Amino acid sequence: MSAADTSSPSSRLFEADRLFGIVLVAATALLLVVFVLVPLWAILKNSFVTPEGIGLGNFIRYFTDARFLGIVGNTFEVGISVSLTTLVLAYGYAYAIQRTCMPLRPVLRIVALLPVFSPSLVQALGLQFLLGRNGLINRTFGTEIDIYGFWGIYIADVVYAFPHAFLILSAALAVADARLYESAESLGAGPWRIFRTVTLPGTRYGLASAAFVVFTIVITDFGNPVVIGGNYSVLAVEIYNQVSGQANFAMGAVIGVLLLLPAALAVTGEKWIARRQFASLTSQSVPLKPQPSAGRDTAWFVYSLIVAACILSLVAIVIYASFVRLWPYNLSLSLRHYQFDVQNGIEPLWTSIKVAIVTALLSVVFVTGAAYANHAYPNRASRFLYFLAILPAAVPGMVLGLGYILAFNTPGQPVYWIYDTILIIAFCNLYHYHAQGFLLATTNIKQISTTFDEASSTLGATRVKTVWRIILPMIWPTVLGVGVFYFMRAMVTLSAVIFLITPSTQLAAVSVLYLDDRGALNQAAAFAVCIMATVVAFLLVAQLVLRLAGVRGVSLVR
């Protein structure tokens, strides 16, 4: 090939695009290695560090301790019981929303998602106000209900995990082939038999996926057990006690590994189920449209109202308590708790908003970039990139946060400069939820035809210019959705950041925990209400932006 050929515009364009692809894939993979693999390696390495050297001493010490074995048993007891209950309740609720013609379905759907807008410990806080020793029900009716312990964790986690199961099951029940139901009816099958032989088998993959997701959420939840668990300890609380209470990082790492294993198995199982799932609708299918039935719709409406009332009661009592002068002795209404006359005042809320904004901005760049790199440059490197991108789904937030301390809290580390800043919290949030954001962005990018890239290349445009002028304008609603998702999660996350906060980077969700621990329940409620209000306000603003831009049919609540 002549020198003239190698310096032609098309050759230079090819080289520029090739260099852009290499840089994009390499930079994305490097960030994932640094902020996911390195912390996980730090956890694994420290779990084997003993005073005598490297060995299995930490694991042996724990697994020969009757107390620790009891904590492991408690964790699985809560995880399994909550998962079973949540699946039953959420399946019925999703069925009522998708398969009946009952009234108020949009409102009931929003109510089901309310726990997503608040830190997990808000459910436990609401239970304290309702059923605690000085709770509304005990004081009103003179009962002596003891909610602290297993039952408190159980109820709080059912409410906390409910929206996650509901979203999965709602999607599974949203589509169905009407021909199957017509055939079953023509063969004389009744409603119950149709449900057992048609509806339930058609949603079995959704059920399995929801079961894995709920189980992972519950066994790694920290907020509810630490607030209302009492003497009933679980692994998530034990890792907090070992690290924050005793500075025992080696034992914390051991528990981190133990939490990582069932979470990883659950995520792997969920992915395996998803790959085996078949399409509910084909080109010959007739979409099922629910027909009105007075008796059925009334029954499911009553059921949905009861479930919604239980969710609303926990949120409403927290809001009410935030306006009460002194719970439970002086129930007159007051705004005194919104003056935030506590240590650090309202500063933790502003810090949380800053962290959430930084997390959202980072996600728009890095998560969208990772999704585009994986889509546009299919090769062995991109397959490794995909693995790294979805790996955080199997990593509990508390484990990842502990890994950041073990990996980055050493002078001389390349990223040590972000330690003790809001950046380390933002990066932890970013990569804790990386799998969800990445899959959301990837799904949208894959819908864009490669002909746009080919046409742009034919016209002499570089890949960078194509991305900036064509791809991004087409996917910007999804990019905005990714940013909103990360803002919401960053505002309410507790377990992933509990080890990373300092006096100068205190967060509102952590303040709720500390105030509750001090017995300042009213102030804790006020902070919780501010968190929920901030999340809802940001969501509404983002939805308004989409509508003003003429984008319809896009929901930012996922």
Coordinates of C-alpha atoms in Angstrom, one line a residue:
M1 CA 0.0 0.0 0.0
S2 CA 1.4 3.4 -0.9
A3 CA 1.9 6.3 1.5
A4 CA -0.8 8.2 -0.3
D5 CA -3.3 5.3 0.5
T6 CA -2.4 5.2 4.2
S7 CA -2.8 8.9 4.6
S8 CA -6.2 9.0 2.8
P9 CA -9.2 10.6 4.6
S10 CA -10.9 7.2 4.9
S11 CA -7.8 5.6 6.4
R12 CA -7.3 8.4 8.9
L13 CA -11.0 8.2 9.8
F14 CA -10.7 4.4 10.4
E15 CA -7.6 4.9 12.6
A16 CA -9.4 7.7 14.6
D17 CA -12.4 5.5 15.2
R18 CA -10.2 2.6 16.1
L19 CA -8.3 4.7 18.6
F20 CA -11.6 6.1 20.1
G21 CA -12.9 2.5 20.5
I22 CA -9.7 1.3 22.2
V23 CA -9.6 4.3 24.6
L24 CA -13.3 4.0 25.4
V25 CA -13.2 0.3 26.2
A26 CA -9.9 0.5 28.1
A27 CA -11.0 3.5 30.2
T28 CA -14.3 1.9 31.1
A29 CA -12.7 -1.4 32.0
L30 CA -10.0 0.3 34.0
L31 CA -12.7 2.2 36.1
L32 CA -14.5 -1.1 36.7
V33 CA -11.4 -2.9 37.7
V34 CA -10.4 -0.1 40.1
F35 CA -13.8 0.5 41.7
V36 CA -15.2 -3.1 41.7
L37 CA -12.5 -5.7 41.4
V38 CA -9.9 -4.0 43.6
P39 CA -12.3 -3.5 46.5
L40 CA -13.5 -7.1 46.2
W41 CA -9.9 -8.4 46.2
A42 CA -9.2 -6.3 49.3
I43 CA -12.2 -7.9 51.0
L44 CA -11.1 -11.4 50.1
K45 CA -7.4 -10.8 51.0
N46 CA -8.2 -9.3 54.4
S47 CA -10.6 -12.2 55.3
F48 CA -7.5 -14.5 55.4
V49 CA -5.3 -12.1 57.4
T50 CA -4.8 -13.3 61.0
P51 CA -2.4 -12.2 63.7
E52 CA -0.5 -15.4 62.9
G53 CA -0.3 -14.6 59.2
I54 CA -2.3 -15.7 56.2
G55 CA -4.7 -18.6 56.8
L56 CA -8.2 -19.8 57.6
G57 CA -8.1 -18.8 61.2
N58 CA -10.8 -16.1 60.9
F59 CA -13.2 -18.5 59.2
I60 CA -12.5 -21.3 61.7
R61 CA -13.0 -18.9 64.6
Y62 CA -16.3 -17.7 63.3
F63 CA -17.7 -21.1 62.3
T64 CA -16.9 -22.6 65.6
D65 CA -18.7 -19.8 67.5
A66 CA -22.2 -20.7 68.4
R67 CA -23.3 -17.1 68.5
F68 CA -22.1 -16.5 65.0
L69 CA -23.8 -19.6 63.7
G70 CA -27.0 -18.3 65.3
I71 CA -26.6 -15.0 63.4
V72 CA -26.2 -16.9 60.1
G73 CA -29.3 -18.9 60.9
N74 CA -31.2 -15.6 61.7
T75 CA -30.1 -14.1 58.4
F76 CA -31.5 -17.0 56.4
E77 CA -34.6 -17.3 58.5
V78 CA -35.4 -13.7 57.8
G79 CA -34.4 -14.0 54.1
I80 CA -36.5 -17.0 53.3
S81 CA -39.6 -16.0 55.3
V82 CA -39.6 -12.5 54.0
S83 CA -39.0 -13.7 50.4
L84 CA -42.0 -16.1 50.5
T85 CA -44.3 -13.6 52.1
T86 CA -43.3 -10.8 49.7
L87 CA -43.8 -13.0 46.6
V88 CA -47.3 -13.9 47.7
L89 CA -48.4 -10.4 48.5
A90 CA -46.7 -8.8 45.5
Y91 CA -48.0 -11.4 43.1
G92 CA -51.5 -10.8 44.2
Y93 CA -51.0 -7.0 44.0
A94 CA -49.5 -7.2 40.5
Y95 CA -52.3 -9.5 39.4
A96 CA -54.8 -7.0 40.6
I97 CA -53.1 -4.2 38.7
Q98 CA -52.5 -6.0 35.4
R99 CA -55.3 -8.6 35.1
T100 CA -58.4 -6.8 36.5
C101 CA -60.4 -3.7 35.7
M102 CA -60.6 -2.5 39.3
P103 CA -60.6 1.3 39.9
L104 CA -57.6 3.4 41.0
R105 CA -55.0 1.2 39.5
P106 CA -52.5 4.0 38.6
V107 CA -52.8 5.4 42.2
L108 CA -52.3 1.9 43.7
R109 CA -49.3 1.4 41.5
I110 CA -47.7 4.6 42.9
V111 CA -48.4 3.5 46.5
A112 CA -46.7 0.2 45.9
L113 CA -43.5 2.1 44.9
L114 CA -43.4 4.4 47.9
P115 CA -40.7 2.4 49.8
V116 CA -38.3 3.0 46.9
F117 CA -38.3 6.8 47.6
S118 CA -37.0 6.4 51.2
P119 CA -34.1 4.8 53.0
S120 CA -34.8 1.2 54.1
L121 CA -34.8 2.2 57.8
V122 CA -37.9 4.4 57.3
Q123 CA -40.1 1.2 57.4
A124 CA -38.5 0.3 60.8
L125 CA -39.0 3.9 61.9
G126 CA -42.7 3.7 61.0
L127 CA -43.1 0.5 62.9
Q128 CA -41.6 2.1 66.0
F129 CA -44.1 4.9 65.8
L130 CA -47.0 2.4 65.3
L131 CA -46.1 -0.7 67.3
G132 CA -43.1 0.3 69.4
R133 CA -43.1 0.5 73.2
N134 CA -44.5 4.0 72.9
G135 CA -46.2 3.4 69.6
L136 CA -49.6 4.7 68.6
I137 CA -51.3 1.3 68.8
N138 CA -49.8 0.3 72.2
R139 CA -50.7 3.6 73.8
T140 CA -54.1 3.9 72.2
F141 CA -55.4 0.4 73.0
G142 CA -53.2 -0.4 76.1
T143 CA -51.6 -3.4 74.4
E144 CA -48.0 -4.5 75.0
I145 CA -46.9 -5.6 71.5
D146 CA -43.2 -6.1 71.3
I147 CA -42.2 -5.4 67.7
Y148 CA -38.4 -5.5 68.3
G149 CA -36.7 -8.6 67.0
F150 CA -37.6 -11.1 64.3
W151 CA -41.1 -9.8 63.7
G152 CA -40.0 -6.2 63.4
I153 CA -37.4 -7.0 60.8
Y154 CA -39.8 -9.4 59.1
I155 CA -42.5 -6.8 58.6
A156 CA -40.2 -3.9 57.8
D157 CA -38.3 -6.0 55.2
V158 CA -41.5 -7.2 53.6
V159 CA -42.6 -3.6 53.0
Y160 CA -39.0 -2.7 51.9
A161 CA -38.7 -5.5 49.3
F162 CA -42.4 -5.3 48.1
P163 CA -41.9 -2.7 45.3
H164 CA -38.9 -4.7 43.8
A165 CA -41.0 -7.9 43.6
F166 CA -44.0 -6.0 42.4
L167 CA -42.2 -4.4 39.5
I168 CA -40.8 -7.7 38.3
L169 CA -44.1 -9.6 38.7
S170 CA -46.1 -6.7 37.2
A171 CA -43.9 -6.9 34.1
A172 CA -44.4 -10.7 34.0
L173 CA -48.2 -10.4 34.2
A174 CA -48.5 -7.5 31.8
V175 CA -48.4 -9.7 28.7
A176 CA -50.2 -12.9 27.9
D177 CA -51.7 -14.8 25.0
A178 CA -55.4 -14.5 25.0
R179 CA -55.7 -17.7 22.9
L180 CA -54.5 -19.9 25.8
Y181 CA -57.2 -18.5 28.1
E182 CA -59.9 -19.0 25.4
S183 CA -58.8 -22.6 24.9
A184 CA -58.9 -23.3 28.6
E185 CA -62.4 -21.8 29.0
S186 CA -63.7 -23.8 26.0
L187 CA -62.4 -27.0 27.7
G188 CA -64.5 -26.2 30.8
A189 CA -61.7 -25.0 33.1
G190 CA -62.7 -22.7 35.9
P191 CA -60.9 -19.6 37.1
W192 CA -58.8 -21.4 39.7
R193 CA -57.7 -24.1 37.3
I194 CA -56.9 -21.6 34.6
F195 CA -54.8 -19.7 37.2
R196 CA -52.9 -22.9 38.1
T197 CA -52.4 -24.3 34.6
V198 CA -52.1 -21.1 32.5
T199 CA -51.3 -17.9 34.5
L200 CA -48.9 -19.4 37.1
P201 CA -46.8 -21.4 34.6
G202 CA -46.7 -18.3 32.3
T203 CA -45.1 -16.2 35.0
R204 CA -42.9 -18.8 36.6
Y205 CA -39.7 -17.1 35.4
G206 CA -40.9 -13.8 36.8
L207 CA -41.6 -15.5 40.1
A208 CA -38.1 -17.0 40.2
S209 CA -36.5 -13.8 39.2
A210 CA -38.4 -11.9 41.9
A211 CA -37.5 -14.5 44.5
F212 CA -33.8 -14.2 43.8
V213 CA -33.9 -10.4 43.9
V214 CA -35.9 -10.2 47.1
F215 CA -33.7 -12.7 48.9
T216 CA -30.6 -10.7 47.9
I217 CA -32.2 -7.4 49.1
V218 CA -33.3 -8.9 52.4
I219 CA -30.1 -10.7 53.5
T220 CA -28.0 -7.6 52.7
D221 CA -30.4 -5.0 54.2
F222 CA -28.8 -3.1 57.1
G223 CA -31.2 -0.2 57.9
N224 CA -34.3 -2.1 59.1
P225 CA -32.5 -4.7 61.3
V226 CA -30.2 -2.2 63.0
V227 CA -33.2 0.0 63.9
I228 CA -35.8 -2.5 65.0
G229 CA -33.9 -5.8 65.3
G230 CA -33.2 -5.5 69.0
N231 CA -31.2 -8.5 70.2
Y232 CA -32.0 -10.4 67.0
S233 CA -28.8 -9.9 65.0
V234 CA -28.2 -10.6 61.3
L235 CA -25.1 -10.6 59.2
A236 CA -25.5 -7.1 57.9
V237 CA -25.7 -5.7 61.5
E238 CA -22.8 -7.9 62.6
I239 CA -20.5 -6.6 59.9
Y240 CA -21.3 -3.1 61.0
N241 CA -20.7 -3.9 64.7
Q242 CA -17.4 -5.6 63.9
V243 CA -16.0 -2.7 61.7
S244 CA -17.5 0.4 63.3
G245 CA -17.8 -0.8 66.8
Q246 CA -14.6 -2.8 67.2
A247 CA -12.5 -1.8 64.2
N248 CA -12.2 -5.5 63.5
F249 CA -11.7 -5.2 59.7
A250 CA -10.5 -8.8 59.3
M251 CA -13.7 -10.2 60.8
G252 CA -15.7 -7.7 58.9
A253 CA -14.1 -9.0 55.7
V254 CA -15.0 -12.6 56.7
I255 CA -18.6 -11.6 57.0
G256 CA -18.3 -9.6 53.8
V257 CA -17.3 -12.8 52.0
L258 CA -20.2 -14.7 53.6
L259 CA -22.7 -12.1 52.5
L260 CA -21.2 -12.0 49.0
L261 CA -21.6 -15.7 48.4
P262 CA -25.4 -16.1 48.7
A263 CA -25.9 -12.7 47.0
A264 CA -23.7 -13.9 44.1
L265 CA -25.6 -17.2 43.9
A266 CA -28.9 -15.4 43.9
V267 CA -27.9 -13.1 41.1
T268 CA -26.4 -16.0 39.1
G269 CA -29.7 -17.9 39.5
E270 CA -31.7 -14.9 38.4
K271 CA -29.6 -14.4 35.3
W272 CA -29.9 -18.2 34.5
I273 CA -33.7 -18.0 34.8
A274 CA -33.8 -14.9 32.6
R275 CA -31.8 -16.7 29.8
R276 CA -34.3 -19.6 29.9
Q277 CA -37.4 -17.3 29.7
F278 CA -39.3 -17.5 26.5
A279 CA -41.4 -14.9 24.8
S280 CA -45.0 -14.7 26.1
L281 CA -46.2 -13.1 22.9
T282 CA -45.4 -14.1 19.3
S283 CA -46.4 -12.7 16.0
Q284 CA -49.5 -15.0 16.1
S285 CA -50.4 -14.1 19.6
V286 CA -53.5 -12.2 20.7
P287 CA -52.7 -9.9 23.6
L288 CA -54.9 -10.6 26.6
K289 CA -57.2 -7.7 27.6
P290 CA -58.9 -8.0 31.0
Q291 CA -62.7 -7.8 30.9
P292 CA -64.8 -6.3 33.7
S293 CA -66.1 -8.7 36.3
A294 CA -67.8 -7.1 39.3
G295 CA -67.1 -9.8 41.8
R296 CA -63.5 -10.4 40.8
D297 CA -62.7 -6.7 40.5
T298 CA -64.3 -5.9 43.9
A299 CA -62.4 -8.7 45.7
W300 CA -59.0 -7.7 44.2
F301 CA -59.7 -4.0 44.9
V302 CA -60.3 -4.7 48.6
Y303 CA -57.1 -6.8 48.7
S304 CA -55.1 -4.1 47.0
L305 CA -56.5 -1.4 49.4
I306 CA -55.5 -3.5 52.4
V307 CA -51.9 -3.9 51.1
A308 CA -51.7 -0.2 50.1
A309 CA -53.0 0.9 53.5
C310 CA -50.3 -1.1 55.2
I311 CA -47.6 0.6 53.1
L312 CA -49.2 4.0 53.5
S313 CA -49.6 3.7 57.2
L314 CA -45.8 3.3 57.7
V315 CA -45.1 6.3 55.5
A316 CA -47.9 8.4 56.9
I317 CA -47.0 7.8 60.6
V318 CA -43.4 9.0 59.9
I319 CA -44.7 12.1 58.2
Y320 CA -47.1 12.8 61.1
A321 CA -44.5 12.2 63.7
S322 CA -42.2 14.7 62.0
F323 CA -44.8 17.4 62.8
V324 CA -45.5 16.3 66.4
R325 CA -43.9 18.4 69.1
L326 CA -42.7 15.5 71.3
W327 CA -43.6 11.9 70.5
P328 CA -45.6 10.4 72.2
Y329 CA -46.2 12.8 75.1
N330 CA -47.2 16.0 73.3
L331 CA -48.9 15.3 70.0
S332 CA -49.6 19.0 69.2
L333 CA -48.4 19.9 65.7
S334 CA -45.3 22.0 65.3
L335 CA -42.6 22.7 62.7
R336 CA -39.8 22.8 65.3
H337 CA -38.2 19.6 64.1
Y338 CA -37.7 21.1 60.6
Q339 CA -35.5 23.8 62.2
F340 CA -32.9 20.9 62.5
D341 CA -31.5 22.1 65.8
V342 CA -29.3 19.0 66.0
Q343 CA -25.6 18.4 65.5
N344 CA -24.6 19.5 62.0
G345 CA -28.1 21.0 61.5
I346 CA -29.5 20.5 57.9
E347 CA -26.0 20.2 56.4
P348 CA -26.3 16.3 56.0
L349 CA -29.3 16.9 53.7
W350 CA -27.4 19.3 51.5
T351 CA -24.4 16.9 51.4
S352 CA -26.8 14.1 50.3
I353 CA -28.1 16.3 47.5
K354 CA -24.6 17.1 46.4
V355 CA -23.6 13.5 46.5
A356 CA -26.7 12.5 44.6
I357 CA -26.1 15.1 41.9
V358 CA -22.4 14.1 41.5
T359 CA -23.5 10.5 41.3
A360 CA -26.1 11.2 38.7
L361 CA -23.6 13.2 36.6
L362 CA -21.0 10.5 36.8
S363 CA -23.5 7.9 35.8
V364 CA -24.6 9.8 32.7
V365 CA -21.0 9.8 31.5
F366 CA -19.5 6.5 32.7
V367 CA -22.6 4.2 32.6
T368 CA -23.7 5.4 29.2
G369 CA -20.1 5.2 28.0
A370 CA -19.8 1.7 29.3
A371 CA -23.1 0.7 27.5
Y372 CA -22.0 2.3 24.2
A373 CA -18.5 0.7 24.4
N374 CA -20.0 -2.7 25.0
H375 CA -22.5 -2.3 22.1
A376 CA -20.3 -0.6 19.5
Y377 CA -17.1 -2.6 19.9
P378 CA -18.1 -6.3 20.1
N379 CA -14.9 -8.3 20.7
R380 CA -13.3 -10.3 23.5
A381 CA -12.5 -7.1 25.4
S382 CA -16.2 -6.0 25.3
R383 CA -17.3 -9.4 26.7
F384 CA -15.0 -9.0 29.6
L385 CA -16.3 -5.4 29.9
Y386 CA -19.9 -6.8 30.1
F387 CA -18.9 -9.2 32.8
L388 CA -17.4 -6.4 34.9
A389 CA -20.4 -4.1 34.2
I390 CA -22.9 -6.5 35.7
L391 CA -20.7 -8.0 38.4
P392 CA -21.8 -5.3 41.0
A393 CA -25.3 -6.8 40.9
A394 CA -23.8 -9.7 43.0
V395 CA -22.0 -7.4 45.5
P396 CA -24.0 -6.2 48.6
G397 CA -23.6 -2.4 49.1
M398 CA -22.1 -2.8 52.6
V399 CA -19.5 -5.2 51.3
L400 CA -18.5 -2.8 48.5
G401 CA -18.3 0.1 50.9
L402 CA -16.0 -1.9 53.3
G403 CA -13.9 -2.9 50.3
Y404 CA -13.4 0.8 49.5
I405 CA -12.0 1.4 53.0
L406 CA -9.7 -1.6 52.8
A407 CA -8.5 -0.8 49.3
F408 CA -8.3 3.0 49.2
N409 CA -7.5 4.1 52.8
T410 CA -3.7 4.0 52.2
P411 CA -1.5 6.9 51.3
G412 CA 0.2 6.3 48.0
Q413 CA -2.8 4.7 46.4
P414 CA -3.6 6.3 43.0
V415 CA -7.2 7.1 44.1
Y416 CA -6.3 7.9 47.7
W417 CA -7.1 11.6 47.0
I418 CA -10.8 10.9 46.8
Y419 CA -10.8 9.4 50.3
D420 CA -12.7 11.5 52.9
T421 CA -14.5 13.4 50.1
I422 CA -18.0 13.1 48.6
L423 CA -16.3 11.6 45.5
I424 CA -15.6 8.3 47.1
I425 CA -19.3 8.1 48.2
A426 CA -20.4 9.0 44.7
F427 CA -18.2 6.4 43.1
C428 CA -19.4 3.8 45.6
N429 CA -23.0 4.6 44.7
L430 CA -22.2 4.6 41.0
Y431 CA -20.7 1.1 41.0
H432 CA -23.0 -0.3 43.6
Y433 CA -25.9 0.2 41.1
H434 CA -23.8 -0.1 38.0
A435 CA -25.5 -3.2 36.7
Q436 CA -29.0 -1.8 36.7
G437 CA -28.0 1.5 35.0
F438 CA -25.8 -0.3 32.5
L439 CA -28.5 -2.8 31.5
L440 CA -31.0 0.1 31.1
A441 CA -28.7 2.1 28.9
T442 CA -27.7 -1.0 26.9
T443 CA -31.3 -2.0 26.2
N444 CA -32.0 1.4 24.7
I445 CA -28.7 1.7 22.7
K446 CA -29.3 -1.7 21.1
Q447 CA -32.6 -0.4 19.6
I448 CA -30.6 2.0 17.5
S449 CA -29.8 0.7 14.0
T450 CA -26.1 0.5 13.0
T451 CA -27.1 2.2 9.7
F452 CA -26.7 5.5 11.5
D453 CA -23.0 4.7 12.2
E454 CA -22.5 3.5 8.6
A455 CA -24.1 6.6 7.1
S456 CA -22.2 8.9 9.3
S457 CA -18.9 7.1 8.4
T458 CA -19.8 7.3 4.7
L459 CA -20.2 11.1 5.0
G460 CA -16.7 11.4 6.6
A461 CA -17.8 11.9 10.3
T462 CA -15.8 10.4 13.1
R463 CA -17.3 8.0 15.6
V464 CA -17.0 10.8 18.3
K465 CA -19.1 13.2 16.1
T466 CA -21.6 10.5 15.4
V467 CA -22.1 9.8 19.1
W468 CA -22.4 13.5 19.9
R469 CA -24.7 14.5 17.1
I470 CA -26.8 11.4 16.4
I471 CA -26.7 8.8 19.1
L472 CA -27.0 11.0 22.2
P473 CA -29.9 13.0 20.8
M474 CA -31.7 9.8 20.2
I475 CA -31.2 8.2 23.6
W476 CA -31.2 11.3 25.8
P477 CA -34.5 10.3 27.6
T478 CA -32.8 7.1 28.7
V479 CA -29.7 8.9 29.7
L480 CA -31.8 11.2 31.8
G481 CA -33.6 8.2 33.2
V482 CA -30.2 6.7 34.2
G483 CA -29.3 10.0 36.0
V484 CA -32.6 10.1 37.8
F485 CA -32.3 6.5 38.9
Y486 CA -28.9 7.2 40.4
F487 CA -30.0 10.4 42.1
M488 CA -32.9 8.5 43.8
R489 CA -30.7 5.6 44.9
A490 CA -27.9 7.9 46.1
M491 CA -30.4 9.9 48.2
V492 CA -31.7 6.8 50.0
T493 CA -28.8 4.4 50.1
L494 CA -27.6 3.6 53.6
S495 CA -25.6 0.3 53.7
A496 CA -23.2 1.1 50.8
V497 CA -22.1 4.4 52.4
I498 CA -22.2 3.7 56.2
F499 CA -18.5 3.0 56.3
L500 CA -17.5 5.9 54.1
I501 CA -19.1 8.9 55.8
T502 CA -17.0 11.2 58.0
P503 CA -18.0 14.3 60.1
S504 CA -17.5 16.4 57.0
T505 CA -19.4 14.1 54.6
Q506 CA -22.4 13.2 56.8
L507 CA -25.4 12.1 54.8
A508 CA -29.1 12.5 55.6
A509 CA -29.9 8.8 55.5
V510 CA -27.1 8.2 58.0
S511 CA -28.4 11.1 60.2
V512 CA -31.8 9.3 60.4
L513 CA -30.0 6.3 61.8
Y514 CA -27.9 8.2 64.3
L515 CA -30.9 10.3 65.5
D516 CA -33.0 7.2 65.9
D517 CA -30.2 5.5 67.9
R518 CA -30.1 8.6 70.2
G519 CA -33.9 8.4 70.7
A520 CA -34.5 11.6 68.8
L521 CA -37.4 10.0 66.8
N522 CA -39.1 13.3 65.8
Q523 CA -35.9 14.7 64.2
A524 CA -35.2 11.4 62.5
A525 CA -38.7 11.5 61.0
A526 CA -38.1 15.0 59.8
F527 CA -34.9 14.1 58.0
A528 CA -36.7 11.0 56.5
V529 CA -39.5 13.2 55.2
C530 CA -37.0 15.7 53.7
I531 CA -35.3 12.8 51.9
M532 CA -38.5 11.5 50.5
A533 CA -39.6 15.0 49.4
T534 CA -36.3 15.6 47.7
V535 CA -36.5 12.4 45.7
V536 CA -40.1 12.9 44.7
A537 CA -39.5 16.6 43.7
F538 CA -36.5 15.6 41.6
L539 CA -38.5 12.8 39.9
L540 CA -41.3 15.2 39.1
V541 CA -39.0 17.8 37.6
A542 CA -37.3 15.2 35.4
Q543 CA -40.7 13.9 34.2
L544 CA -41.7 17.5 33.5
V545 CA -38.6 18.0 31.4
L546 CA -39.4 15.0 29.3
R547 CA -43.0 16.2 28.8
L548 CA -41.8 19.7 27.8
A549 CA -39.4 18.1 25.3
G550 CA -42.4 16.2 23.8
V551 CA -41.3 12.8 25.0
R552 CA -44.3 10.7 25.9
G553 CA -44.7 7.3 27.4
V554 CA -41.4 7.2 29.2
S555 CA -41.5 6.4 32.9
L556 CA -38.6 7.4 35.1
V557 CA -39.7 5.0 37.9
R558 CA -38.2 1.6 37.3

